[in-house]
Short mmCIF file of C-alpha atoms in Angstrom, two decimals:
data_model
loop_
_atom_site.label_atom_id
_atom_site.label_comp_id
_atom_site.label_asym_id
_atom_site.label_seq_id
_atom_site.Cartn_x
_atom_site.Cartn_y
_atom_site.Cartn_z
CA MET V 517 9.77 6.23 -70.54
CA PRO V 518 8.52 9.58 -71.90
CA ARG V 519 6.11 11.21 -69.69
CA ASN V 520 3.24 11.08 -72.15
CA LYS V 521 3.81 7.26 -72.39
CA GLU V 522 3.83 7.09 -68.64
CA LYS V 523 0.32 8.83 -68.41
CA GLU V 524 -0.84 6.52 -71.01
CA LEU V 525 0.20 3.44 -69.11
CA GLN V 526 -1.27 4.64 -66.00
CA ASP V 527 -4.39 5.42 -67.71
CA ILE V 528 -4.95 2.07 -69.35
CA TYR V 529 -3.99 0.38 -65.86
CA ASN V 530 -6.53 2.32 -64.07
CA LYS V 531 -9.36 1.38 -66.57
CA ILE V 532 -8.53 -2.33 -66.78
CA PHE V 533 -8.17 -2.39 -62.93
CA ALA V 534 -11.60 -0.89 -62.62
CA GLU V 535 -13.02 -3.50 -64.90
CA SER V 536 -11.30 -6.16 -63.36
CA VAL V 537 -12.80 -4.96 -59.82
CA LYS V 538 -16.25 -4.94 -61.36
CA HIS V 539 -15.72 -8.48 -62.89
CA MET V 540 -14.84 -9.79 -59.36
CA LYS V 541 -18.14 -8.76 -58.08
CA LYS V 542 -19.55 -11.51 -60.21
CA TYR V 543 -16.61 -13.98 -60.62
CA GLU V 544 -14.02 -15.48 -58.58
CA PRO V 545 -10.81 -13.23 -58.25
CA GLN V 546 -8.70 -16.20 -59.56
CA MET V 547 -11.00 -16.46 -62.60
CA VAL V 548 -10.36 -12.78 -63.31
CA ALA V 549 -6.65 -13.05 -62.70
CA GLY V 550 -6.41 -16.22 -64.90
CA THR V 551 -8.27 -14.71 -67.77
CA LEU V 552 -6.05 -11.48 -67.77
CA MET V 553 -2.96 -13.53 -67.42
CA ALA V 554 -4.15 -15.73 -70.52
CA ILE V 555 -4.80 -12.54 -72.41
CA ALA V 556 -1.52 -11.03 -71.51
CA ILE V 557 0.56 -13.95 -72.31
CA ARG V 558 -0.99 -14.40 -75.86
CA LEU V 559 -0.49 -10.67 -76.47
CA TYR V 560 3.12 -10.95 -75.54
CA LYS V 561 3.51 -14.13 -77.60
CA THR V 562 1.82 -12.31 -80.52
CA ASN V 563 3.94 -9.15 -80.45
CA LEU V 564 7.50 -10.33 -79.16
CA SER V 565 10.25 -12.53 -80.71
CA ASP V 566 10.48 -16.02 -79.25
CA ASP V 567 13.64 -14.65 -77.39
CA GLY V 568 11.67 -11.58 -76.16
CA PHE V 569 8.79 -13.83 -75.03
CA ALA V 570 11.11 -16.17 -72.99
CA GLU V 571 12.75 -13.20 -71.46
CA MET V 572 9.73 -11.41 -70.62
CA LEU V 573 8.38 -14.71 -68.90
CA GLN V 574 11.60 -14.98 -66.97
CA THR V 575 11.44 -11.44 -65.98
CA VAL V 576 8.09 -12.15 -64.35
CA LEU V 577 9.34 -15.15 -62.50
CA ASP V 578 12.40 -13.34 -61.20
CA SER V 579 10.01 -10.56 -59.92
CA GLU V 580 7.97 -12.84 -57.78
CA ASP V 581 9.49 -11.38 -54.48
CA LYS V 582 8.87 -7.72 -55.53
CA ILE V 583 5.10 -8.36 -56.31
CA THR V 584 2.89 -7.09 -53.49
CA SER V 585 -0.73 -8.02 -52.76
CA TYR V 586 -3.43 -5.24 -53.24
CA PHE V 587 -4.24 -5.75 -49.62
CA ASP V 588 -0.83 -4.61 -48.83
CA ASP V 589 -1.09 -1.47 -50.98
CA GLU V 590 -4.71 -0.70 -50.30
CA GLY V 591 -5.32 -1.18 -46.83
CA GLY V 592 -7.37 -4.60 -47.23
CA SER V 593 -9.99 -3.83 -49.78
CA LEU V 594 -10.33 -3.87 -53.58
CA HIS V 595 -13.49 -2.18 -53.83
#
């Protein structure tokens, strides 16, 4: 990935993460996560071919063991 794209990706990640943390102060984390997942899946479905969409979902499932909790990464707190 080109360096400027990496910077853009990190920038949007940081912004959406910060907004998510704000929402978790009012709503349950599962509600925030579920909403983000629903939006993400619809975005993928809109922008990928049927095969690309199926491959993306399979990639998510195959990554289950590689995904860590924020508590593992952040020392126990999201705020």
